[in-house]
CSV table of C-alpha atoms in Angstrom, one decimal:
chain,number,residue,atom,x,y,z
X,16,MET,CA,-0.2,0.0,-0.6
X,17,PHE,CA,2.5,2.0,1.5
X,18,VAL,CA,4.6,1.5,-2.4
X,19,ARG,CA,1.7,2.0,-4.8
X,20,TRP,CA,1.1,5.5,-3.5
X,21,PHE,CA,4.7,7.1,-2.4
X,22,VAL,CA,6.1,6.5,-6.7
X,23,PRO,CA,3.0,8.1,-8.0
X,24,LEU,CA,3.0,11.2,-5.9
X,25,LEU,CA,7.2,11.5,-5.6
X,26,TRP,CA,7.0,12.0,-10.1
X,27,ALA,CA,2.8,13.8,-8.9
X,28,LEU,CA,6.4,16.4,-7.4
X,29,SER,CA,8.2,16.2,-9.7
X,30,ALA,CA,6.0,16.4,-12.2
X,31,GLU,CA,4.8,19.2,-11.4
X,32,ALA,CA,8.0,21.1,-9.7
X,33,ASP,CA,8.0,24.1,-12.3
X,34,PHE,CA,4.4,25.3,-11.5
X,35,PHE,CA,5.7,25.4,-7.3
X,36,GLN,CA,7.9,27.8,-5.2
X,37,LEU,CA,10.8,24.7,-4.3
X,38,ASP,CA,10.9,26.0,-0.8
X,39,SER,CA,7.1,25.4,-1.1
X,40,ILE,CA,7.9,21.9,-2.1
X,41,SER,CA,10.4,21.6,-0.1
X,42,ASN,CA,8.1,21.5,2.8
X,43,VAL,CA,5.6,19.5,1.8
X,44,SER,CA,8.5,16.9,1.3
X,45,THR,CA,9.9,16.8,4.5
X,46,TYR,CA,6.8,16.9,6.7
X,47,TYR,CA,5.3,13.7,4.8
X,48,PHE,CA,8.9,12.1,4.7
X,49,ASN,CA,9.8,12.9,8.5
X,50,TYR,CA,6.2,10.7,9.5
X,51,ILE,CA,6.4,8.3,7.1
X,52,TYR,CA,10.0,7.8,9.8
X,53,CYS,CA,8.5,8.9,12.7
X,54,ASN,CA,5.7,6.2,12.0
X,55,ILE,CA,6.6,3.1,9.3
X,56,TRP,CA,10.1,3.8,9.4
X,57,GLU,CA,9.8,3.6,13.4
X,58,GLY,CA,11.9,5.9,13.5
X,59,GLU,CA,13.9,7.8,16.8
X,60,CYS,CA,12.0,11.0,16.5
X,61,GLN,CA,9.5,12.7,19.3
X,62,PRO,CA,6.9,15.2,17.4
X,63,ASN,CA,7.8,19.1,17.8
X,64,GLN,CA,4.9,21.2,17.0
X,65,ASP,CA,7.2,24.3,17.1
X,66,ASP,CA,8.7,22.5,14.3
X,67,ALA,CA,8.2,23.9,11.2
X,68,THR,CA,9.5,20.9,8.9
X,69,GLN,CA,6.4,18.7,10.7
X,70,GLN,CA,3.2,20.6,10.9
X,71,VAL,CA,0.8,20.2,8.2
X,72,PRO,CA,1.3,22.3,5.8
X,73,THR,CA,-0.8,25.1,4.7
X,74,ARG,CA,-4.1,25.9,3.3
X,75,ASP,CA,-1.8,28.6,1.0
X,76,LEU,CA,-0.4,25.9,0.2
X,77,TRP,CA,-2.2,22.8,-1.6
X,78,ALA,CA,-3.8,26.4,-3.2
X,79,SER,CA,-0.3,25.9,-5.6
X,80,PHE,CA,-1.5,21.6,-6.6
X,81,SER,CA,-4.4,20.9,-9.2
X,82,GLN,CA,-7.8,18.9,-8.3
X,83,ASP,CA,-6.1,16.0,-9.2
X,84,TYR,CA,-3.1,15.4,-7.6
X,85,MET,CA,-4.8,16.6,-4.4
X,86,SER,CA,-7.3,13.4,-4.3
X,87,LEU,CA,-3.5,10.8,-5.4
X,88,LEU,CA,-1.9,13.2,-2.1
X,89,HIS,CA,-5.6,11.8,-0.3
X,90,GLN,CA,-6.0,9.0,-0.3
X,91,TRP,CA,-1.8,8.4,0.0
X,92,TYR,CA,-2.6,9.8,2.8
X,93,CYS,CA,-5.6,8.3,4.1
X,94,SER,CA,-3.8,5.0,3.3
X,95,LEU,CA,-1.5,5.8,6.2
X,96,GLY,CA,-3.9,6.0,8.5
X,97,GLN,CA,-3.9,10.2,9.3
X,98,CYS,CA,-7.8,10.8,8.2
X,99,CYS,CA,-11.1,8.9,8.8
X,100,GLU,CA,-14.2,9.0,6.8
X,101,SER,CA,-15.7,10.8,10.1
X,102,GLY,CA,-13.0,13.6,9.8
X,103,ASP,CA,-9.7,14.2,10.9
X,104,CYS,CA,-9.2,11.7,12.8
X,105,ARG,CA,-7.0,13.7,15.7
X,106,ILE,CA,-10.6,14.8,16.4
X,107,THR,CA,-12.5,12.2,18.3
X,108,ASN,CA,-16.0,15.0,20.1
X,109,ASN,CA,-16.7,12.4,21.7
X,110,ILE,CA,-19.8,13.6,23.8
X,111,THR,CA,-20.6,11.1,25.6
X,112,GLY,CA,-17.6,10.0,27.1
X,113,LEU,CA,-17.6,13.6,28.8
X,114,SER,CA,-20.8,13.9,30.2
X,115,ARG,CA,-19.2,10.4,31.7
X,116,ASP,CA,-16.4,11.6,33.2
X,117,LEU,CA,-17.1,15.0,34.7
X,118,GLN,CA,-19.9,13.3,36.2
X,119,THR,CA,-18.2,9.9,37.8
X,120,LYS,CA,-14.9,11.7,37.9
X,121,LEU,CA,-15.1,14.9,39.2
X,122,HIS,CA,-16.4,15.4,42.3
X,123,GLY,CA,-18.2,18.4,44.3
X,124,GLN,CA,-18.4,20.1,41.2
X,125,HIS,CA,-22.1,19.9,40.3
X,126,LEU,CA,-22.0,23.3,38.0
X,127,ALA,CA,-19.3,22.8,36.6
X,128,GLN,CA,-20.8,19.4,34.9
X,129,SER,CA,-23.6,20.9,34.1
X,130,VAL,CA,-21.9,23.7,31.9
X,131,VAL,CA,-19.3,23.0,31.1
X,132,LEU,CA,-21.1,19.4,29.0
X,133,LYS,CA,-24.0,21.8,27.7
X,134,ALA,CA,-21.5,25.1,26.7
X,135,ILE,CA,-19.5,21.8,25.0
X,136,GLN,CA,-22.0,19.8,22.8
X,137,GLY,CA,-23.4,22.8,21.9
X,138,PHE,CA,-20.4,24.2,20.6
X,139,ILE,CA,-19.6,20.5,18.8
X,140,ASN,CA,-23.2,21.0,17.7
X,141,ASN,CA,-23.3,23.4,15.4
X,142,PRO,CA,-20.5,24.2,13.0
X,143,GLU,CA,-21.7,27.2,11.9
X,144,SER,CA,-20.9,29.5,15.7
X,145,ASN,CA,-20.4,33.0,15.2
X,146,LYS,CA,-16.8,33.1,17.9
X,147,PRO,CA,-14.9,30.9,19.3
X,148,LEU,CA,-15.6,28.8,22.5
X,149,THR,CA,-14.6,31.1,25.5
X,150,LEU,CA,-15.1,29.6,28.9
X,151,SER,CA,-13.5,31.5,32.6
X,152,PHE,CA,-13.2,28.5,35.4
X,153,HIS,CA,-13.4,29.2,38.3
X,154,GLY,CA,-12.4,28.6,41.7
X,155,TRP,CA,-10.1,28.2,44.6
X,156,SER,CA,-5.7,25.9,44.1
X,157,GLY,CA,-7.2,21.7,43.7
X,158,THR,CA,-11.1,22.1,43.1
X,159,GLY,CA,-10.8,21.1,39.3
X,160,LYS,CA,-10.4,23.3,36.9
X,161,ASN,CA,-6.7,22.0,35.1
X,162,PHE,CA,-8.4,18.8,35.5
X,163,VAL,CA,-12.1,19.9,33.8
X,164,ALA,CA,-9.6,21.1,31.3
X,165,ARG,CA,-7.9,17.8,30.7
X,166,ILE,CA,-10.6,15.5,30.7
X,167,ILE,CA,-11.9,18.3,28.2
X,168,ALA,CA,-9.6,17.7,26.1
X,169,ASP,CA,-9.1,13.6,26.3
X,170,ASN,CA,-12.7,13.6,24.9
X,171,LEU,CA,-12.1,15.7,22.1
X,172,TYR,CA,-9.4,15.3,20.9
X,173,ARG,CA,-7.6,11.2,20.0
X,174,ASP,CA,-4.3,12.4,21.6
X,175,GLY,CA,-6.2,13.8,24.2
X,176,VAL,CA,-3.0,17.1,25.9
X,177,LYS,CA,-0.6,15.9,23.6
X,178,SER,CA,-2.6,16.9,20.5
X,179,GLU,CA,-0.6,19.1,18.5
X,180,CYS,CA,-4.8,20.9,18.4
X,181,VAL,CA,-4.3,21.7,21.8
X,182,ARG,CA,-1.6,23.6,23.7
X,183,LEU,CA,-1.5,24.8,27.2
X,184,PHE,CA,-0.2,28.1,28.4
X,185,ILE,CA,0.5,28.6,31.9
X,186,ALA,CA,0.7,32.3,32.6
X,187,PRO,CA,4.7,33.3,35.0
X,188,PHE,CA,5.9,29.9,33.2
X,189,HIS,CA,5.6,31.2,29.6
X,190,PHE,CA,5.5,35.3,29.5
X,191,PRO,CA,7.4,35.4,33.0
X,192,HIS,CA,8.8,38.7,32.3
X,193,ALA,CA,6.4,41.8,31.1
X,194,ARG,CA,9.5,44.1,29.3
X,195,LEU,CA,9.2,41.5,26.9
X,196,VAL,CA,5.7,41.3,26.7
X,197,ASP,CA,5.1,42.6,23.2
X,198,THR,CA,6.9,39.8,21.9
X,199,TYR,CA,5.2,37.8,23.8
X,200,LYS,CA,2.2,39.2,21.6
X,201,GLY,CA,4.2,38.0,18.7
X,202,GLN,CA,4.6,34.9,19.3
X,203,LEU,CA,1.9,33.7,21.4
X,204,ARG,CA,-0.6,35.7,18.1
X,205,GLU,CA,2.4,33.6,15.6
X,206,ALA,CA,1.1,30.0,17.7
X,207,ILE,CA,-2.3,30.4,17.5
X,208,ARG,CA,-2.5,31.4,14.2
X,209,ASP,CA,-0.3,28.0,13.1
X,210,MET,CA,-3.0,26.2,15.3
X,211,VAL,CA,-5.4,26.6,13.6
X,212,LEU,CA,-4.1,26.1,10.0
X,213,ARG,CA,-3.1,23.1,11.1
X,214,CYS,CA,-6.4,21.8,12.8
X,215,PRO,CA,-9.7,22.2,11.5
X,216,GLN,CA,-10.7,22.8,15.5
X,217,THR,CA,-8.1,23.4,18.8
X,218,LEU,CA,-7.5,24.0,22.3
X,219,PHE,CA,-5.9,26.6,24.2
X,220,ILE,CA,-5.6,26.4,28.2
X,221,PHE,CA,-4.2,29.4,29.9
X,222,ASP,CA,-3.8,28.7,33.0
X,223,GLU,CA,-3.7,31.2,36.5
X,224,ALA,CA,-5.1,33.7,33.8
X,225,GLU,CA,-4.7,36.1,36.4
X,226,LYS,CA,-1.2,36.4,35.4
X,227,LEU,CA,-1.5,37.4,32.2
X,228,HIS,CA,-0.4,41.1,31.0
X,229,PRO,CA,-3.5,43.5,30.0
X,230,GLY,CA,-1.3,43.3,26.4
X,231,LEU,CA,-1.4,39.6,25.8
X,232,ILE,CA,-5.1,38.9,26.1
X,233,ASP,CA,-5.7,42.3,23.7
X,234,ALA,CA,-3.4,40.6,21.8
X,235,ILE,CA,-5.3,37.4,21.0
X,236,LYS,CA,-8.6,38.8,22.0
X,237,PRO,CA,-10.0,39.5,18.4
X,238,TYR,CA,-9.0,35.3,17.8
X,239,MET,CA,-11.9,35.1,20.5
X,240,ASP,CA,-14.7,38.1,18.5
X,241,HIS,CA,-17.7,38.0,16.3
X,242,TYR,CA,-15.1,38.3,12.9
X,243,ASP,CA,-15.6,36.3,10.3
X,244,ASN,CA,-11.6,35.9,9.5
X,245,VAL,CA,-9.1,37.6,11.1
X,246,ASP,CA,-6.5,38.1,8.6
X,247,GLY,CA,-8.0,35.3,6.2
X,248,VAL,CA,-7.5,32.8,8.9
X,249,SER,CA,-11.2,31.9,10.9
X,250,TYR,CA,-10.9,30.6,14.3
X,251,ARG,CA,-14.6,30.5,15.4
X,252,ARG,CA,-14.0,26.3,15.8
X,253,ALA,CA,-11.9,27.5,18.6
X,254,ILE,CA,-12.4,27.0,22.3
X,255,PHE,CA,-10.3,29.2,24.5
X,256,LEU,CA,-10.3,28.0,28.3
X,257,PHE,CA,-9.2,30.5,30.8
X,258,LEU,CA,-8.5,28.9,34.3
X,259,SER,CA,-8.1,30.8,37.1
X,260,ASN,CA,-8.4,31.2,41.5
X,261,ILE,CA,-10.1,35.3,40.8
X,262,GLY,CA,-13.7,34.6,42.8
X,263,GLY,CA,-12.5,31.5,44.3
X,264,ALA,CA,-13.0,33.5,48.4
X,265,THR,CA,-16.5,34.7,46.5
X,266,ILE,CA,-17.7,30.8,46.3
X,267,ASN,CA,-16.6,29.7,48.5
X,268,ASP,CA,-18.4,32.0,51.0
X,269,VAL,CA,-21.3,31.1,49.4
X,270,ALA,CA,-20.7,27.9,49.4
X,271,LEU,CA,-20.9,28.5,53.6
X,272,ASP,CA,-23.5,30.4,53.3
X,273,PHE,CA,-25.0,27.5,51.8
X,274,TRP,CA,-24.3,25.0,54.8
X,275,HIS,CA,-25.0,27.3,57.2
X,276,SER,CA,-29.0,27.8,56.0
X,277,GLY,CA,-28.9,24.5,55.7
X,278,GLN,CA,-29.1,23.8,52.4
X,279,ASN,CA,-28.1,21.0,50.3
X,280,ARG,CA,-24.6,22.7,48.2
X,281,GLU,CA,-25.8,21.2,45.4
X,282,ASP,CA,-29.0,23.4,45.5
X,283,ILE,CA,-26.1,26.8,44.5
X,284,GLY,CA,-27.2,27.4,41.2
X,285,MET,CA,-25.3,29.6,38.4
X,286,GLU,CA,-27.9,32.8,38.5
X,287,ASP,CA,-26.4,32.6,42.8
X,288,LEU,CA,-22.5,33.3,41.4
X,289,GLU,CA,-22.1,33.9,38.3
X,290,HIS,CA,-22.9,37.9,38.4
X,291,ARG,CA,-21.0,38.3,41.8
X,292,LEU,CA,-17.7,35.7,39.0
X,293,ARG,CA,-18.8,38.4,36.5
X,294,THR,CA,-18.3,41.4,38.7
X,295,GLU,CA,-14.8,40.3,40.8
X,296,THR,CA,-12.5,39.8,38.1
X,297,MET,CA,-14.1,43.4,36.3
X,298,GLU,CA,-12.5,45.0,39.6
X,299,SER,CA,-9.3,42.3,40.1
X,300,GLN,CA,-6.1,43.4,40.4
X,301,GLY,CA,-3.8,41.6,37.1
X,302,GLY,CA,-4.2,41.5,33.8
X,303,PHE,CA,-7.2,39.6,33.2
X,304,ALA,CA,-9.5,42.4,34.6
X,305,GLN,CA,-8.0,44.6,32.7
X,306,SER,CA,-8.5,43.4,29.4
X,307,GLU,CA,-11.1,43.9,25.9
X,308,LEU,CA,-11.6,40.3,26.9
X,309,MET,CA,-13.8,41.6,30.2
X,310,SER,CA,-14.8,44.6,28.6
X,311,GLY,CA,-15.9,43.4,25.2
X,312,HIS,CA,-18.1,40.7,26.9
X,313,LEU,CA,-15.9,38.0,25.1
X,314,ILE,CA,-16.5,35.2,27.9
X,315,ASP,CA,-19.2,33.1,27.0
X,316,PHE,CA,-19.5,31.4,30.2
X,317,PHE,CA,-17.7,32.0,34.4
X,318,VAL,CA,-18.1,28.6,35.4
X,319,PRO,CA,-17.5,28.4,38.8
X,320,PHE,CA,-15.9,24.8,40.6
X,321,LEU,CA,-16.6,25.2,44.1
X,322,PRO,CA,-15.2,24.3,47.8
X,323,LEU,CA,-14.8,20.8,48.4
X,324,GLU,CA,-16.1,19.4,51.5
X,325,TYR,CA,-14.3,16.0,53.4
X,326,ARG,CA,-16.8,13.7,51.5
X,327,HIS,CA,-15.2,14.1,48.0
X,328,VAL,CA,-11.7,14.6,49.6
X,329,LYS,CA,-12.6,11.0,50.8
X,330,LEU,CA,-13.5,10.3,47.1
X,331,CYS,CA,-10.2,11.6,45.1
X,332,ALA,CA,-9.0,9.2,47.4
X,333,ARG,CA,-10.4,6.6,46.6
X,334,ASP,CA,-9.4,7.4,42.8
X,335,ALA,CA,-6.3,7.6,43.6
X,336,TYR,CA,-6.1,4.2,45.2
X,337,ALA,CA,-7.1,3.2,42.6
X,338,ALA,CA,-4.9,4.4,39.3
X,339,ARG,CA,-2.9,2.4,40.7
X,340,GLY,CA,-4.6,-0.6,41.0
X,341,LEU,CA,-4.4,-0.7,44.5
X,342,GLU,CA,-7.9,-1.8,46.3
X,343,THR,CA,-7.7,0.1,49.8
X,344,ASP,CA,-11.1,0.4,52.9
X,345,GLU,CA,-12.9,3.2,54.3
X,346,ALA,CA,-10.6,3.7,56.9
X,347,THR,CA,-7.9,3.7,55.3
X,348,LEU,CA,-10.0,6.9,53.0
X,349,ASP,CA,-10.9,8.4,55.7
X,350,GLU,CA,-7.6,8.6,57.1
X,351,VAL,CA,-6.3,10.0,54.0
X,352,ALA,CA,-9.2,12.5,54.5
X,353,LYS,CA,-8.4,13.7,57.9
X,354,ALA,CA,-5.1,14.5,57.0
X,355,MET,CA,-5.6,17.2,55.6
X,356,LEU,CA,-6.8,21.1,56.3
X,357,TYR,CA,-9.8,22.7,56.6
X,358,VAL,CA,-10.7,25.8,56.8
X,359,PRO,CA,-12.5,28.4,57.8
X,360,LYS,CA,-10.9,27.7,61.4
X,361,GLU,CA,-14.6,27.5,62.9
X,362,GLU,CA,-16.2,25.1,61.0
X,363,ARG,CA,-13.7,23.4,59.1
X,364,LEU,CA,-16.0,22.1,56.3
X,365,PHE,CA,-13.7,22.8,53.4
X,366,SER,CA,-10.1,21.6,52.5
X,367,ALA,CA,-8.0,24.0,51.7
X,368,GLN,CA,-5.5,22.7,49.4
X,369,GLY,CA,-8.6,20.8,47.7
X,370,CYS,CA,-7.9,17.2,46.4
X,371,LYS,CA,-4.3,18.4,44.5
X,372,SER,CA,-2.1,16.5,46.6
X,373,ILE,CA,-4.0,13.2,46.9
X,374,PRO,CA,-2.3,11.4,44.7
X,375,GLN,CA,0.9,12.1,46.5
X,376,ARG,CA,-0.9,11.7,49.9
X,377,ILE,CA,-1.8,8.2,49.8
X,378,ASN,CA,1.9,7.1,49.7
X,379,PHE,CA,2.0,8.0,53.3
X,380,PHE,CA,-0.3,5.4,54.0
X,381,LEU,CA,0.6,2.2,51.9
X,382,PRO,CA,1.6,-0.7,53.5
């Protein structure tokens, strides 16, 4: 199969070489040679998203090929297992799996479970969306914001967070110096544009978003706005997730008020939190609040992550043991949960670290 398609492909490219720029032909040839070497001959290499020779050639390059040669190239490429009848094999959009994982793996977050599922499902089912989907996750550390971002990636993409259609940016790591914000702007715009050209549906995750410089967010604001395209590129099939601790205290206060009044935390609704989160985010310090992303009302949902209680910590401990293939009992789970710090000081109701340190803490309780 490989020889049957590869030889005609080389012939086709060489026959048409006079009609195309040689550097374009070189880029195409280098990309597919890298793919063959890494995946067919199993050479020792690792795909690099920043390496132009391992990036799928863009639409501008393909436009120079005739339809016959495009068809030939498509058939050959599909013979290597890189495309499916349903479309791009890198994109799975498993909404059933997303629903299941949110319900069974995420604990104590009924609002996030509902809002995230409905937002993602609605976006996936609407190919004519007039803007990218933009979600802002809020809450204390350890309540599940990064965990949900990973669940989304795992169910929308074959390779999860390692997919070339997914990109994670950590504000203090990728953009640490305010004096270099102009350099970061160009790098970030280019990274987003290149990924959108490579993938028909992309996921961008910004962790610790409150630490982003306002100018940096404003630089990519057009990509999240209601535009058909920006410089000839459409970003309407992109998903942007912003994760931050902003509003964590407000969310905790609401949850505590419900507890004091004898109401179930499951009775907390979006109407109790979303407006307050929007207001607090607008009034907070940092670039996220000062950006045009907020003033332009481009965030589709402010998703609150509630503080976790003792019972939720036990469930996290149970999952941590199961992930290692270990059996446990209620007494051990209680020991793990009791070892956590709980606040406020009087009520000792919420885990100060959520479930963040549970996978490491269970080591202490292993025989």
